[in-house]
XYZ file of C-alpha atoms in Angstrom:
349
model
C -57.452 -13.091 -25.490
C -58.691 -16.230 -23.679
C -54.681 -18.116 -24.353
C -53.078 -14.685 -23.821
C -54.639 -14.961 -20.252
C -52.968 -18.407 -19.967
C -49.451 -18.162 -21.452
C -48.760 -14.792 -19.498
C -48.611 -16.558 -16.036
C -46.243 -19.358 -17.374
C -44.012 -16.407 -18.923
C -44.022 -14.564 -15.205
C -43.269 -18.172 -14.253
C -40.612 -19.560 -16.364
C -38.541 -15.891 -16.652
C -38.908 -15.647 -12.358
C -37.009 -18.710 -12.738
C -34.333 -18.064 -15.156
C -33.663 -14.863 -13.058
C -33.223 -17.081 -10.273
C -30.944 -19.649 -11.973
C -28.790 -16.658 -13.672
C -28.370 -15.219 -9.705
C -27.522 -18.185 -8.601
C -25.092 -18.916 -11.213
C -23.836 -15.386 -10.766
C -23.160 -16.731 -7.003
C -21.166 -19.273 -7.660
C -18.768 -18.167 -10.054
C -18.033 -15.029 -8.140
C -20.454 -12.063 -8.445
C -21.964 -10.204 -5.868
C -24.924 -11.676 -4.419
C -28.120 -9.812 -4.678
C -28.246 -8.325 -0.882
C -24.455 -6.995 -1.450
C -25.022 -5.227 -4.651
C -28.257 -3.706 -3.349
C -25.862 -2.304 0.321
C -23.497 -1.542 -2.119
C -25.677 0.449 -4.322
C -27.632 2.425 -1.390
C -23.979 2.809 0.294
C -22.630 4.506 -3.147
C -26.002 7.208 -3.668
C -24.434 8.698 -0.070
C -20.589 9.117 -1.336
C -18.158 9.889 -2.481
C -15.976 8.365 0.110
C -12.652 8.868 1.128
C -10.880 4.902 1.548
C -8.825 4.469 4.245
C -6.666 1.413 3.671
C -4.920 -0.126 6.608
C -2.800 -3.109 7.080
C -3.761 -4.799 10.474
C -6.018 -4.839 13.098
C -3.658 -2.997 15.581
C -2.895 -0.599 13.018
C -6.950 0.375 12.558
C -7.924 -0.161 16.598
C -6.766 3.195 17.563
C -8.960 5.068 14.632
C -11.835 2.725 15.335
C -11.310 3.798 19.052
C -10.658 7.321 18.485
C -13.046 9.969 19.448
C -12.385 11.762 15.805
C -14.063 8.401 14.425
C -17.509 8.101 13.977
C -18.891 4.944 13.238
C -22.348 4.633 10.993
C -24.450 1.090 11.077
C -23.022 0.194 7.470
C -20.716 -2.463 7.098
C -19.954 -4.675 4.116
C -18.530 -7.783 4.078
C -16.928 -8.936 1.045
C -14.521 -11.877 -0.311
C -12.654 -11.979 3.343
C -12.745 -8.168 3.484
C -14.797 -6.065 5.652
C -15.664 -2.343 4.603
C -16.327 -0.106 7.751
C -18.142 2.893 7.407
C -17.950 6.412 9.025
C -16.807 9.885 9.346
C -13.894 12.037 10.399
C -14.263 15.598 10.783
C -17.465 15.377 9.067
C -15.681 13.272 6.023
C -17.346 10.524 4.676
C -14.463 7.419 4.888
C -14.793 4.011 4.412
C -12.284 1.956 6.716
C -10.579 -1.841 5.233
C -7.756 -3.765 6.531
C -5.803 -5.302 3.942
C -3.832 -7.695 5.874
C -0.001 -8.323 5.585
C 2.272 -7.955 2.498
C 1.692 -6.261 -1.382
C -0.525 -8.789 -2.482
C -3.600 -8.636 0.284
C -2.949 -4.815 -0.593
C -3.407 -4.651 -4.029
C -6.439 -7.363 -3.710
C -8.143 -4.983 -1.221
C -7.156 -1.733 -3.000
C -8.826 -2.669 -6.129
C -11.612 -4.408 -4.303
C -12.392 -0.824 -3.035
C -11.990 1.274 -5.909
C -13.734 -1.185 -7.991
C -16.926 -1.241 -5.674
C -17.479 1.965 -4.090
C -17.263 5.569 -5.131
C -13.615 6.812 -3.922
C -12.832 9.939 -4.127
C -9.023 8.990 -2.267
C -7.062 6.941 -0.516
C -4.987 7.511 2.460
C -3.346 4.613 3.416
C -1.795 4.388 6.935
C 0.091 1.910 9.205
C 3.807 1.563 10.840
C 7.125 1.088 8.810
C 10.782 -0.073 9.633
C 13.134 3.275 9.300
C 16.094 3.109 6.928
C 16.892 7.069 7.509
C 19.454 7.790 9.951
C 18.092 11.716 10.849
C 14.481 10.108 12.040
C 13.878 8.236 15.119
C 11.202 5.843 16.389
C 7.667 6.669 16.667
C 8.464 9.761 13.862
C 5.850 9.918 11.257
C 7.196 9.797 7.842
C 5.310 11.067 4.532
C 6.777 10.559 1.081
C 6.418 11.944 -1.923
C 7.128 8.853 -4.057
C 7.141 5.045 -3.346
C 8.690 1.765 -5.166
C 8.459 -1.601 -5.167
C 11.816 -2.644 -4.388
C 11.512 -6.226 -4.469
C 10.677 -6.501 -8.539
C 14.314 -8.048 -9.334
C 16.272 -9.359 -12.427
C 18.878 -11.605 -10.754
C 21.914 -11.700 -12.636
C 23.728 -15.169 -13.573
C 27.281 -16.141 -12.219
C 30.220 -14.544 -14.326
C 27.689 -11.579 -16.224
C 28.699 -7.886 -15.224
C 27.456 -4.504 -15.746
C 27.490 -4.359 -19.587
C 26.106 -7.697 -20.050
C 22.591 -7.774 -21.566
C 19.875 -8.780 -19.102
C 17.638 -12.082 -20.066
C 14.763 -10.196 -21.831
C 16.108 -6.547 -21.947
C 15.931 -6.249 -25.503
C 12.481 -6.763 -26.160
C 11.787 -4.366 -22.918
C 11.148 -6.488 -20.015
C 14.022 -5.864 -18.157
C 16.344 -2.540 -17.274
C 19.790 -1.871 -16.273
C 18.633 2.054 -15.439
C 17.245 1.890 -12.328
C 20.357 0.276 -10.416
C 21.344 -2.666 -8.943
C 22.869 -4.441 -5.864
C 25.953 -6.231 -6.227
C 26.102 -8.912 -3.299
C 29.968 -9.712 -3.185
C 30.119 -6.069 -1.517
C 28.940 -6.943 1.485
C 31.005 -9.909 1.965
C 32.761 -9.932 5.392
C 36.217 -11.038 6.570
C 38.530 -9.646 3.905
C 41.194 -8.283 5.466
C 43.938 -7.661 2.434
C 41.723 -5.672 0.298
C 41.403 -7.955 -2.483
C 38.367 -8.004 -4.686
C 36.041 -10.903 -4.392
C 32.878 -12.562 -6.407
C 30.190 -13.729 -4.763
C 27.892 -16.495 -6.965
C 24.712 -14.431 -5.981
C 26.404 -11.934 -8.062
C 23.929 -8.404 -8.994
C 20.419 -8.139 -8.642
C 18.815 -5.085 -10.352
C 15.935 -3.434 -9.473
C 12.781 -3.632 -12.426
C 9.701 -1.030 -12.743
C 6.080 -2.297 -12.212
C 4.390 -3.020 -15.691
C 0.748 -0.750 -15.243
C -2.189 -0.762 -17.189
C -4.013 2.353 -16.672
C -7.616 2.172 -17.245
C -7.474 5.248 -19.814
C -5.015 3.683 -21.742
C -5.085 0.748 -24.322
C -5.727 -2.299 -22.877
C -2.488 -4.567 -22.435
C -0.803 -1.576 -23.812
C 1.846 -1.513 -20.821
C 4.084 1.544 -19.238
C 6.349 1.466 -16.746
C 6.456 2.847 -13.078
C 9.423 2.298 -10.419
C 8.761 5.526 -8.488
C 4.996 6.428 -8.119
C 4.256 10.260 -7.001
C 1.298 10.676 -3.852
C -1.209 13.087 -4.878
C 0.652 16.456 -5.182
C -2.664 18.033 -3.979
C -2.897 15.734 -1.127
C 0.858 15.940 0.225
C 0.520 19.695 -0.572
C -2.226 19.493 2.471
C 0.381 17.235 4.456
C 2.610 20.246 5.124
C -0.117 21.486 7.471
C 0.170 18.892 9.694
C 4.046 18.448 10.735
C 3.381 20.390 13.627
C 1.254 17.951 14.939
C 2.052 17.082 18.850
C 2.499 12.996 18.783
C 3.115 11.001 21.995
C 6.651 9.927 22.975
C 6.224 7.811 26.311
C 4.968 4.148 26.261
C 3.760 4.960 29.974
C 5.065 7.007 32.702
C 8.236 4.964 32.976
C 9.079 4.551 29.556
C 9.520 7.074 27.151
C 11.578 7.880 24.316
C 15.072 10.244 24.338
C 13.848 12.110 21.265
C 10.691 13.801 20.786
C 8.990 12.525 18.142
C 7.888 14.717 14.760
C 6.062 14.914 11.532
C 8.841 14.696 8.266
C 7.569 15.191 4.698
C 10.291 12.999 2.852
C 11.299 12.071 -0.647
C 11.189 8.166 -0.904
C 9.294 5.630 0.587
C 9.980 1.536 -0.250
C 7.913 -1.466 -0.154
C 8.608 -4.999 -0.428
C 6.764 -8.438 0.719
C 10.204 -8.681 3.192
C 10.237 -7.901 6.773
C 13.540 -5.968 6.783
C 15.603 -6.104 10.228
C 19.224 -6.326 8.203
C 21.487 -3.281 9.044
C 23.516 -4.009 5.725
C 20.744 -3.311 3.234
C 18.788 -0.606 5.474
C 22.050 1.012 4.658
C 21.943 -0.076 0.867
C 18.228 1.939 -0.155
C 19.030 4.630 2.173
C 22.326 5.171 0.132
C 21.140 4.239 -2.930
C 17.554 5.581 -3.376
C 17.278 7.798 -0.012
C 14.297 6.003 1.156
C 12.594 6.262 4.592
C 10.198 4.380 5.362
C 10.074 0.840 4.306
C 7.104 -1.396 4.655
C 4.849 -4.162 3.152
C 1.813 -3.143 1.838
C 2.756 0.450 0.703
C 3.761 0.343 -2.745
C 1.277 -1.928 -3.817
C -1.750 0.759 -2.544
C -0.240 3.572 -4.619
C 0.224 1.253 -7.681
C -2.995 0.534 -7.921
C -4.197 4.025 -7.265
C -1.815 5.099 -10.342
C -3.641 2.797 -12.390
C -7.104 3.525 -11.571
C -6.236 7.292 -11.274
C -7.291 7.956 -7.890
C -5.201 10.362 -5.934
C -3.799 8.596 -3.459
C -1.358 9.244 -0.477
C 0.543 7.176 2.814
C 1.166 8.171 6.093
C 3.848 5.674 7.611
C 4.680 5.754 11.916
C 8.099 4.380 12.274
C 8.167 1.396 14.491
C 12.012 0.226 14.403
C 15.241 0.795 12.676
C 14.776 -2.068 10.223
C 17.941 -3.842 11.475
C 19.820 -0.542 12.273
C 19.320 -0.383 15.723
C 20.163 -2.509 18.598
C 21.766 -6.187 18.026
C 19.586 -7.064 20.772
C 16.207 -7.176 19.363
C 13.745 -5.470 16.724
C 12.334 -1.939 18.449
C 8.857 -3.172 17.010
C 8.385 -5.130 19.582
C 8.227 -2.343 21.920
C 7.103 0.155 20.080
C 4.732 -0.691 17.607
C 1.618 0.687 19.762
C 2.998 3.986 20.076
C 4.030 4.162 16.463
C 0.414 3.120 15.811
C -1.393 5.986 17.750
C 1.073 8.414 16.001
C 0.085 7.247 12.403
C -3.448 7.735 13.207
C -3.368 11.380 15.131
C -1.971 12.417 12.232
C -4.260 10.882 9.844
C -6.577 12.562 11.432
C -5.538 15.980 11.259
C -4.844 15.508 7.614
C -8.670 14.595 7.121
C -9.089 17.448 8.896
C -6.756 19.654 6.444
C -9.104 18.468 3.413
């Protein structure tokens, strides 16, 4: 009993400090760190949460600053991300920016799926227009979104029934379409065909790994549905009243309104070119077209969380004036729209 008494001590000792050395191992290749797991933890036994997902800071001020918003004293901050929490209408959210283009949205996506318990994501912000029957400060919410910057760019001299570089073993399609450069080449006045050496670049499907499926087993998405559930709800809030005036002196000639739409797009491009505005609105009849979008509902499709965006329109993405991009006027106004009806579709659920 007498060296029982002794060695038990050293154990407590020597397994305190492997515990410390594996935690502080843990730290620097990446884990969480002790106090975030434990926030995390306590923050997860009072969800589920609904994650609101929102590209940039003036994009989230007006929720933060709305009235509907109700901050709590949580707030997690994670690998550059902060996690804000709250309610609306009595709805438990947690609020993240993501921060420009697909990438920062599918890091923060998946950061917030992967650590807290999400019921669904709304994600939120401003988009260019490429529809010509909705005006500026509209709201626009689509039933399906694409990535429409995945691209197989055809060599010089190859046409339509040429073979892609990889298409036989399933990398690559020729279904979903493709853009053929030379046809927007300007200046041809005797109606002669030309080439162009960009030649055709066609438009490729996401590869997705869905976490009930094999892994590296792959399938295929170009367009990716919202909840049906969710924009099922969204049809209660077209009727939404949404601000049209800037101020007192400067308001807008149309009134602006709430339009369930097919097709939304999303590429890591700011789009202000008239030319291929034109292009997806003839080709896929898309509406809004954004950054961060696309990215958000991918990852949503593969962790099978329902999932849907609400999108202000800011500008004409190139359609409008020669003069200069309508975001820079109107991307404040376009942001308070988003949000009101965000809100009411919290509301709706």
């Amino acid at each position: 009993m007498a060296g029982s008494e002794v060695a038990w001590p050293c154990i407590v000792v020597y397994a305190m400090m492997m515990i410390s050395m594996m935690l502080n191992t843990q730290q620097i290749h990446g884990a969480l760190p002790a106090n975030t797991q434990k926030l995390i933890d306590e923050a997860n036994q009072r969800g589920p949460y609904l994650g609101l997902v929102i590209p940039n800071s003036f994009e989230m001020n007006p929720l933060l600053q709305s009235p509907n918003f109700t901050s709590t004293d949580l707030i997690i901050d994670f690998s550059g991300r902060r996690f804000r929490f709250g309610t609306i209408a009595n709805k438990k959210v947690i609020l993240v920016m993501t921060g420009l283009s697909l990438i920062n949205a599918g890091i923060t996506t998946q950061l917030l799926l992967t650590l807290f318990n999400i019921e669904g994501v709304v994600h939120y912000g401003i988009a260019g227009n490429a529809n010509p029957s909705l005006n500026i400060a509209d709201v626009a919410i689509p039933q399906y979104w694409a990535h429409t910057a995945l691209w197989n760019w055809q060599r010089y001299g190859k046409g339509l029934e040429d073979e892609l570089p990889l298409e036989a073993n399933g990398d690559y399609t020729r279904k979903i379409g493709y853009i053929n450069v030379a046809n927007y080449t300007v200046n041809v006045t005797d109606g002669s065909s030309y080439g162009n050496l960009l030649n055709n670049i066609w438009f490729q499907p996401e590869e997705v790994f869905t976490i009930d499926g094999t892994p590296e087993e792959r399938q295929h998405a170009f367009w990716v549905a919202v909840d049906p559930l969710y924009y099922e709800i969204s049809q209660k809030v077209k009727g939404v009243k949404l601000e049209g005036c800037l101020n007192s002196t400067t308001c807008l000639s149309n009134i602006p309104k709430v339009a369930r739409v097919q097709r939304g797009a999303s590429a890591s491009i700011y789009l202000d070119n008239a030319a291929y505005r034109g292009f997806l609105y003839n080709k896929f009849n898309i509406s809004p077209v954004d950054m961060e979008t696309a990215s958000v509902a991918l990852i949503c499709l593969q962790q099978r969380v329902p999932f849907i965006a609400i999108r202000a329109l800011s500008d004409l993405a190139g359609g409008g004036s020669a003069d200069s991009n309508e975001a820079d006027t109107f991307t404040s106004l376009a942001a308070k729209n988003s949000v009101t009806v965000v809100v009411e579709f919290i509301k709706q659920l």
